[in-house]
Short mmCIF file of C-alpha atoms in Angstrom, two decimals:
data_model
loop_
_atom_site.label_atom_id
_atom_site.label_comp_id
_atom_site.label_asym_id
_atom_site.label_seq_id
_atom_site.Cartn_x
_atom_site.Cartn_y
_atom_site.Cartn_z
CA UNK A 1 79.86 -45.90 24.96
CA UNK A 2 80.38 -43.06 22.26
CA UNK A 3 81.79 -39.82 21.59
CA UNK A 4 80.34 -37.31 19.45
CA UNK A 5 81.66 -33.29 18.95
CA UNK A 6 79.21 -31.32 17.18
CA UNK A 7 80.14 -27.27 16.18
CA UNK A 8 78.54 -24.54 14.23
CA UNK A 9 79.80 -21.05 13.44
CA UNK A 10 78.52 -17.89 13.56
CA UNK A 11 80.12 -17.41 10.50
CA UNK A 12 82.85 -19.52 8.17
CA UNK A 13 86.13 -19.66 10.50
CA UNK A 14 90.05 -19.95 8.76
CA UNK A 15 91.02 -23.24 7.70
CA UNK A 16 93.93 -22.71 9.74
CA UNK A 17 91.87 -22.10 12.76
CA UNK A 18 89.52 -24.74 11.99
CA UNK A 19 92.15 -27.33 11.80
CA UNK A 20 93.62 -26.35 14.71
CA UNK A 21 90.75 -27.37 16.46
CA UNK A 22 90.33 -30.60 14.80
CA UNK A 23 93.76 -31.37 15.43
CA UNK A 24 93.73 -30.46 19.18
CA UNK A 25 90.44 -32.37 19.77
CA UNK A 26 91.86 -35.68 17.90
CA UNK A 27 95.25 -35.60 20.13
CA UNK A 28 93.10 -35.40 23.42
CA UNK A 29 90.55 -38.09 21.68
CA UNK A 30 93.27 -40.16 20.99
CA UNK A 31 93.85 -41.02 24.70
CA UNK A 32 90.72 -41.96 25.53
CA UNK A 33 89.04 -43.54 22.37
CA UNK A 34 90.48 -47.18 20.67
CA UNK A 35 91.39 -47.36 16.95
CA UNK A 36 89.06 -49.70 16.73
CA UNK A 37 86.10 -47.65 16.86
CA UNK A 38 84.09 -46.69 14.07
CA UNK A 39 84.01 -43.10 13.18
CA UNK A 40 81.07 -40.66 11.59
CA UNK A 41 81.92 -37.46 10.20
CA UNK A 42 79.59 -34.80 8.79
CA UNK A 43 79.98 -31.19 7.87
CA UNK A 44 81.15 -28.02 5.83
CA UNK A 45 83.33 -25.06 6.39
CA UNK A 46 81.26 -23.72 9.02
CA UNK A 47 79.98 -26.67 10.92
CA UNK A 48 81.06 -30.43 11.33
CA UNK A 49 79.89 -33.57 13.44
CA UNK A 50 82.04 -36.00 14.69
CA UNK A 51 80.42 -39.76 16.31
CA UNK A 52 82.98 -42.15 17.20
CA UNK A 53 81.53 -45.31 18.54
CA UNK A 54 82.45 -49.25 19.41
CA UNK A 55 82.33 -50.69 16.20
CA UNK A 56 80.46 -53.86 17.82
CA UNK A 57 76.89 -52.86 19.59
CA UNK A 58 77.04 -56.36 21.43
CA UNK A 59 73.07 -56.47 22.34
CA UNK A 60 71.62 -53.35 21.32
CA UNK A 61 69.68 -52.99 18.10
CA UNK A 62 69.35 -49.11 17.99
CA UNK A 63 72.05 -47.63 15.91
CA UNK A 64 74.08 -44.98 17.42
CA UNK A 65 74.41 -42.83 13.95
CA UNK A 66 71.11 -43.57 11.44
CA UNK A 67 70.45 -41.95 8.18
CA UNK A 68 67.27 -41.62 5.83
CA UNK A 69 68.20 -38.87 3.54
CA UNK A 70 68.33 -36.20 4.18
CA UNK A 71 68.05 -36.92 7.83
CA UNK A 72 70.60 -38.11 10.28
CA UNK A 73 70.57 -39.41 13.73
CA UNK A 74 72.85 -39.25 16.14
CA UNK A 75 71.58 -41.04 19.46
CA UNK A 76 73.37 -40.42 22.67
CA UNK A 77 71.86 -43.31 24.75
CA UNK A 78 69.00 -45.96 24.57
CA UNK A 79 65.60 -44.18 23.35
CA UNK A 80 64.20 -46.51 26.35
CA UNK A 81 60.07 -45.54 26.38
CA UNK A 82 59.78 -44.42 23.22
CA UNK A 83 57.81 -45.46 20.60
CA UNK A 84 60.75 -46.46 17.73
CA UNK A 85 59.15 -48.83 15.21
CA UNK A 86 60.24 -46.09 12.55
CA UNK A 87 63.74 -46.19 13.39
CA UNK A 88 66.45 -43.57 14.16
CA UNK A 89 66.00 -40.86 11.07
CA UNK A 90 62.15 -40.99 11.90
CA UNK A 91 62.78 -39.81 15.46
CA UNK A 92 65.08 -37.20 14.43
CA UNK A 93 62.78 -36.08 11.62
CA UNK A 94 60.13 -35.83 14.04
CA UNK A 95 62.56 -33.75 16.45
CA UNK A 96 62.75 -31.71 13.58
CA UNK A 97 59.31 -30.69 13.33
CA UNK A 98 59.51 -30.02 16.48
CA UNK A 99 58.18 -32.14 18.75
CA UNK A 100 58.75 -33.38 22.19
CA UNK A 101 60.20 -36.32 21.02
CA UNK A 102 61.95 -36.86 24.61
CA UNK A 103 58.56 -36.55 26.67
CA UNK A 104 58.54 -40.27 27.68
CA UNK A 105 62.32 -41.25 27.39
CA UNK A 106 63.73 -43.13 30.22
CA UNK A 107 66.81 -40.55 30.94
CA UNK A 108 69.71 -40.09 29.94
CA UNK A 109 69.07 -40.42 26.11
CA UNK A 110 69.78 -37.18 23.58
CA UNK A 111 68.90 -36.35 20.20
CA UNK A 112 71.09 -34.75 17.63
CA UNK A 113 69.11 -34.62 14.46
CA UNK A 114 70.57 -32.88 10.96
CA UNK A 115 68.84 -32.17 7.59
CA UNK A 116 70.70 -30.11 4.97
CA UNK A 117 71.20 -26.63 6.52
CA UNK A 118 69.24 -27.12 9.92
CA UNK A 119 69.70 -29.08 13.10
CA UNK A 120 68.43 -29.81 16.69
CA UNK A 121 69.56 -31.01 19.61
CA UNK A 122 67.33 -32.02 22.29
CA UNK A 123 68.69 -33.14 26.26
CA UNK A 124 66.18 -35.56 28.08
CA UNK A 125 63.90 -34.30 30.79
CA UNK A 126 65.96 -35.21 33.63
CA UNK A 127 69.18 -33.85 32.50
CA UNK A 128 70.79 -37.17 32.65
CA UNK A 129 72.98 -37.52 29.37
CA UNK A 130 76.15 -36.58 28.70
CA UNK A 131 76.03 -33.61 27.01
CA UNK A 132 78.45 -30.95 27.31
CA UNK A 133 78.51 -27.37 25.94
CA UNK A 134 80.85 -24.24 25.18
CA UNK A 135 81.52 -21.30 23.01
CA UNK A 136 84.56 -19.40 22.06
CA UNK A 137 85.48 -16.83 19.11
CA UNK A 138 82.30 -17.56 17.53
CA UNK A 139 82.29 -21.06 17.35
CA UNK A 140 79.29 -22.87 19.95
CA UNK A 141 80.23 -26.71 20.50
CA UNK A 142 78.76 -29.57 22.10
CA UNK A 143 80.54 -32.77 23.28
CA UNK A 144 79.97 -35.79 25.42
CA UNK A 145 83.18 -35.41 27.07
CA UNK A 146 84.33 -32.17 28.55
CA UNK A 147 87.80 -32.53 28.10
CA UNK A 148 87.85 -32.87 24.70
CA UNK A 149 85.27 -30.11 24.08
CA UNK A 150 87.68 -27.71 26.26
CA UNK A 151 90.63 -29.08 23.95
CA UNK A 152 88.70 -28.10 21.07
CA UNK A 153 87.75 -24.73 21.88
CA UNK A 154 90.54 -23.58 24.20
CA UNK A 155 93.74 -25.98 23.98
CA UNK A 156 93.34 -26.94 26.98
CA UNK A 157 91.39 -28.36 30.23
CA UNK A 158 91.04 -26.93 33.29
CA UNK A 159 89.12 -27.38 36.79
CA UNK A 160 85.84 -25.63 37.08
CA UNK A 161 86.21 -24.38 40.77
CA UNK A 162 82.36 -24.22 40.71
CA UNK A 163 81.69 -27.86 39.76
CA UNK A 164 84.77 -29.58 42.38
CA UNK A 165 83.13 -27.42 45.01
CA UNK A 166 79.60 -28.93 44.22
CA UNK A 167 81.32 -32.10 43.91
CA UNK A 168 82.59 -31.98 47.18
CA UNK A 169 79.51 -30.89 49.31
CA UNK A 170 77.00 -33.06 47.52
CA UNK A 171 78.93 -35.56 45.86
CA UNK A 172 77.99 -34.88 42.51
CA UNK A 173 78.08 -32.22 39.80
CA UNK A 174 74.70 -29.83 40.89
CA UNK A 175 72.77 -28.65 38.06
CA UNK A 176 74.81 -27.84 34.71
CA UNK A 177 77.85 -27.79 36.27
CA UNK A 178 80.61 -29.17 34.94
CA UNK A 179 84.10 -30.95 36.13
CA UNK A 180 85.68 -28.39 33.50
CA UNK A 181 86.13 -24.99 32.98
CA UNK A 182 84.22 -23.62 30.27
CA UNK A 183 81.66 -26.00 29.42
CA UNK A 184 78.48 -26.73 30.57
CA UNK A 185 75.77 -29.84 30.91
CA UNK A 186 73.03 -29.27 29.20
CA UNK A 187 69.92 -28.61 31.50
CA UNK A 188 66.83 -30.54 31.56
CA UNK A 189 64.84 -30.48 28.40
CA UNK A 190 67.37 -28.13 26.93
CA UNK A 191 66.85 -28.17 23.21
CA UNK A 192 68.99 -26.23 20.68
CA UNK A 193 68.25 -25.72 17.22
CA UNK A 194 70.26 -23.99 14.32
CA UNK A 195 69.70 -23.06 10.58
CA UNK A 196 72.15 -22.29 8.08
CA UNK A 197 72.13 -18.17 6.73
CA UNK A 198 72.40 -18.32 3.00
CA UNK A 199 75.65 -15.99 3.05
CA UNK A 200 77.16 -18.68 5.64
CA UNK A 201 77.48 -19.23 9.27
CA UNK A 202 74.54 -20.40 11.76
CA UNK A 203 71.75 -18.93 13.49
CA UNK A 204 71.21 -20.67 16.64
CA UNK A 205 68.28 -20.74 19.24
CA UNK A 206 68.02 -22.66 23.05
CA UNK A 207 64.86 -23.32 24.56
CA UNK A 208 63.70 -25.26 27.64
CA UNK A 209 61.02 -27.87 26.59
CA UNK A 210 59.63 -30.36 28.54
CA UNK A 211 61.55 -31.14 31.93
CA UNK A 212 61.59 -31.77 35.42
CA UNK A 213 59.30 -29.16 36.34
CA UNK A 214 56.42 -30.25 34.19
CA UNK A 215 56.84 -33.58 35.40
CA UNK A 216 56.01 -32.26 38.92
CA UNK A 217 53.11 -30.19 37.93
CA UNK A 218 52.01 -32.88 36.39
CA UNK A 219 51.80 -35.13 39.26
CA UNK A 220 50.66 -32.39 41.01
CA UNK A 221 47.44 -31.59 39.25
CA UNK A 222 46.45 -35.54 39.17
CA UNK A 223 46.71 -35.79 43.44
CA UNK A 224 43.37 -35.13 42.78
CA UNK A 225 42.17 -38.34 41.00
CA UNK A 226 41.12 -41.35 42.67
CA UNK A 227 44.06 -43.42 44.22
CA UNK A 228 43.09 -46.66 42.26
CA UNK A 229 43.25 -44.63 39.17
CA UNK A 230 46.78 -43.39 39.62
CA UNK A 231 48.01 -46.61 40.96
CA UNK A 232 46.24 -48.14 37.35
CA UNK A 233 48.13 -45.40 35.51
CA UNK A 234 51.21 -45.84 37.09
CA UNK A 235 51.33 -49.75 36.42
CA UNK A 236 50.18 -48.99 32.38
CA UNK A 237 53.56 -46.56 32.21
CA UNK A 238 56.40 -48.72 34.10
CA UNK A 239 54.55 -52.07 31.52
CA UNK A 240 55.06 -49.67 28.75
CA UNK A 241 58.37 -48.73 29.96
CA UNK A 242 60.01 -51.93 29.84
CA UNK A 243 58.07 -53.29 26.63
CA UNK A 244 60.16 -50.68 24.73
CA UNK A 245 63.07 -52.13 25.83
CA UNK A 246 62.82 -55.73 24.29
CA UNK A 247 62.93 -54.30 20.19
CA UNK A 248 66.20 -52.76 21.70
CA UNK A 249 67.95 -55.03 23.35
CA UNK A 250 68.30 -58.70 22.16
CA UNK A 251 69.63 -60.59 25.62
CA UNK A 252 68.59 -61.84 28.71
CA UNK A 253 68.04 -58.76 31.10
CA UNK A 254 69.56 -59.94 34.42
CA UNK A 255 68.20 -58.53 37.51
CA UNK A 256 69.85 -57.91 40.68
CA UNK A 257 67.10 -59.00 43.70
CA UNK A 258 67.90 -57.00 46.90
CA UNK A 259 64.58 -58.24 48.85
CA UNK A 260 63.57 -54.39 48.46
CA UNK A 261 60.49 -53.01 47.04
CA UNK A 262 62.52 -51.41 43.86
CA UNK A 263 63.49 -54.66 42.73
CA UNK A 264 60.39 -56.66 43.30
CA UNK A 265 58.62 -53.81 41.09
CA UNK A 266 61.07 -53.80 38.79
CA UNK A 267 60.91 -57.59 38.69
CA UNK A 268 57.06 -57.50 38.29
CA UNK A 269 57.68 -54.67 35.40
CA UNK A 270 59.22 -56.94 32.88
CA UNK A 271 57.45 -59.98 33.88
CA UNK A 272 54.59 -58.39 32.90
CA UNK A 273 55.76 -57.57 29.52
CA UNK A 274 56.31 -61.33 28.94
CA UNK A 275 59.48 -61.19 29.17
CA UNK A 276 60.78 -62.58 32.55
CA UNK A 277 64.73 -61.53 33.53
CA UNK A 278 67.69 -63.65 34.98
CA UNK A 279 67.39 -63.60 38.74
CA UNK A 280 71.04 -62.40 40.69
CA UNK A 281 70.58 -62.12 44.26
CA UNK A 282 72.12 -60.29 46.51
CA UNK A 283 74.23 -62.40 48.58
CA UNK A 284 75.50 -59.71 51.19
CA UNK A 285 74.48 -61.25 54.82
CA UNK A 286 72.83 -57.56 55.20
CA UNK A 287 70.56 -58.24 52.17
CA UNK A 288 69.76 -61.18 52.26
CA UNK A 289 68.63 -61.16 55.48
CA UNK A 290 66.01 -59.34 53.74
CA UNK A 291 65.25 -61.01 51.31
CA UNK A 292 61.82 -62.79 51.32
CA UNK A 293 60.52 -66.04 51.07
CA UNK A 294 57.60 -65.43 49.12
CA UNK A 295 59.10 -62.59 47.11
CA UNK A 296 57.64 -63.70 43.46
CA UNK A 297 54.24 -63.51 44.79
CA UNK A 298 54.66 -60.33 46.87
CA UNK A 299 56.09 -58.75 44.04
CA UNK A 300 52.51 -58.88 41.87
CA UNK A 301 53.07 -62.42 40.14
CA UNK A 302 50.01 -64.84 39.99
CA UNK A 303 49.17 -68.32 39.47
CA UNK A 304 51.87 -71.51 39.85
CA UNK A 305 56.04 -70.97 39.27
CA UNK A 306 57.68 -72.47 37.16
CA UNK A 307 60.89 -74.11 37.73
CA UNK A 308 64.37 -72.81 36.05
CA UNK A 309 67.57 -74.30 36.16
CA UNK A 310 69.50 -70.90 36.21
CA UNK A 311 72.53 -71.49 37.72
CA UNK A 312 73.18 -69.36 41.43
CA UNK A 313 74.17 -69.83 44.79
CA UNK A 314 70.90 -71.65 45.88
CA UNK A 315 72.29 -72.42 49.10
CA UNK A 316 71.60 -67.91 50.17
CA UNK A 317 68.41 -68.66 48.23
CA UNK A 318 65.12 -69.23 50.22
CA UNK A 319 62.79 -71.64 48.21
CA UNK A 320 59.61 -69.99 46.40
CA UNK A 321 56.10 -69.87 48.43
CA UNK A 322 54.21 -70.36 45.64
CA UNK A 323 51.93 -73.83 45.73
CA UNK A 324 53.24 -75.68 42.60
CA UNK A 325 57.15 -74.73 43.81
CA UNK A 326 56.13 -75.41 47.46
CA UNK A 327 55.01 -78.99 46.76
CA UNK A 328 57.55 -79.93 45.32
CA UNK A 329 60.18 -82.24 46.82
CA UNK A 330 62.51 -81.04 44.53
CA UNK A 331 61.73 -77.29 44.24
CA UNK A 332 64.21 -74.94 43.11
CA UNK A 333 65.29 -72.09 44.39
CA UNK A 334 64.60 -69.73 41.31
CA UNK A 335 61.30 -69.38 39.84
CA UNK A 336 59.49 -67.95 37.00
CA UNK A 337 56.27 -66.80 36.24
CA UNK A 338 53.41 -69.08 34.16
CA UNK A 339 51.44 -66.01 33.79
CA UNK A 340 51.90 -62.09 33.17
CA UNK A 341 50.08 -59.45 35.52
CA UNK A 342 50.41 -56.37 36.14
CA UNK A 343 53.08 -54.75 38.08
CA UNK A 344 50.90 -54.33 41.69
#
């Protein structure tokens, strides 16, 4: 949970117009966000960054504001997938140079990276996070709510006619439409970057980078390879996947088991990263009625399980089929893994 508001002029605005906006953006702020939170603030007279954030991360271990100097990160979401060892500033510096830092992210996770008189922004392939965008009297914003970014450019928040009408036909918000009027998600792979004019004000330039489409061309253009190939690939990229999770997260991942293939997968994901989850079945009669007996083997693990004594409802739990929990008088309900395969 966060909020960040990030704005750069065209050129220097009035204080008095500049603190109007602040001031109408804190008011509407105010309602949503605790006093509690711990607040970031970056800027000049003709640009500014605010990050408000919980002031306690609870598990996570990636930061949502990092600096090196004279970088600064501000992450909007989990950089699940990527390759962080260097930490936050790193990411953004590499952003910077302009890379396509977001190429393996598991969406939604943005990028707001600043160094001195430049920036960039960068929106995950998929579209996914929470970033909103406007402009008005020379001023081009971007905010993870769109209320407050329509309080801070235009005083006030109004129904986008457009978005309710996707949001009624489809259920959802289609493309970079928004609940407000006046602001805009960012699309997929959307990246915006800005630098400073020596006499004042910014220069800004959007681009589409990598995003949805080049995913699918580039699925298409391996249909081609052999099937045990792309299965082999597949597996290396989900293990790879979920390994980048455990230097980011420092708890038990619990697992909800429906009996369906997307949870036996994702089950056979992390176990094969060494790191096996907390089981929580499904107890619905409709689910569990489909929810196998042998589902730890079926779901790519090998070799002998383990008992646990995770506490569950044991009684809407069919025992393990596997020979070492089989054989045993006392099996339990829950199992884990002795060994780590591959995700089958």
């Amino acid at each position: 949970m966060h909020v960040m508001l990030a704005w750069f002029a065209a050129a220097p605005p009035p204080e008095p117009a500049r603190a109007a906006r602040m001031d109408r953006f804190e008011r509407a702020a105010a309602e949503v966000v605790p006093d509690t939170w711990r607040r970031h603030e970056f800027g000049g007279d003709d640009w500014g960054v605010l990050v408000l954030h919980p002031a306690d991360p609870g598990a996570y271990r990636w930061p949502t504001v990092g600096t090196e100097d004279p970088v600064t990160a501000v992450s909007l979401g989990i950089p699940v997938g990527l390759d962080t060892a260097a930490g936050p500033a790193a990411l953004a510096a590499r952003l910077l140079a302009g890379e396509d830092v977001h190429r393996e992210v598991v969406p939604p996770f943005a990028l707001l990276a600043l160094d001195r008189d430049r920036f960039a922004l960068q929106q995950d392939w998929l579209g996914m996070a929470r970033v909103f965008t406007g402009a008005a009297d020379g001023v081009s914003a971007w905010c993870t709510r769109p209320s407050l970014l329509a309080a801070f450019l235009h005083g006030r928040a109004r129904p986008d006619l457009a978005g309710w009408t996707s949001y009624t036909l489809c259920g959802h918000f289609g493309g970079d439409l928004s609940p407000i009027e006046g602001t805009r998600l960012l699309r997929p792979g959307e990246r915006v970057t800005g630098r400073r004019r020596a006499e004042g004000g910014w220069h800004l330039d959007t681009e589409l980078r990598y995003a949805t489409d080049d995913v699918v061309c580039g699925g298409h253009a391996d249909q081609g390879r052999p099937l045990d190939e792309r299965l082999d690939r597949a597996a290396d990229a989900l293990t790879r996947a979920a390994a980048s999770l455990h230097p980011l997260h420092d708890a038990e991942v619990t697992l909800g088991l429906s009996g369906g293939k997307d949870s036996r997968l994702i089950a056979a994901t992390l176990i094969a990263t060494g790191r096996t989850p907390g089981w929580s079945p499904t107890t619905t009669p409709r689910r569990r009625a489909r929810w196998p007996a042998n589902w730890c083997s079926s779901s790519g693990r090998s070799g002998d399980c383990a008992r646990t004594t995770r506490p569950g409802p044991p009684a809407h739990r069919p025992p393990c089929s596997a020979p070492a929990c089989a054989s045993a008088p006392d099996a339990s309900p829950t199992c884990t893994t002795t060994s780590s395969p591959r995700p089958t």
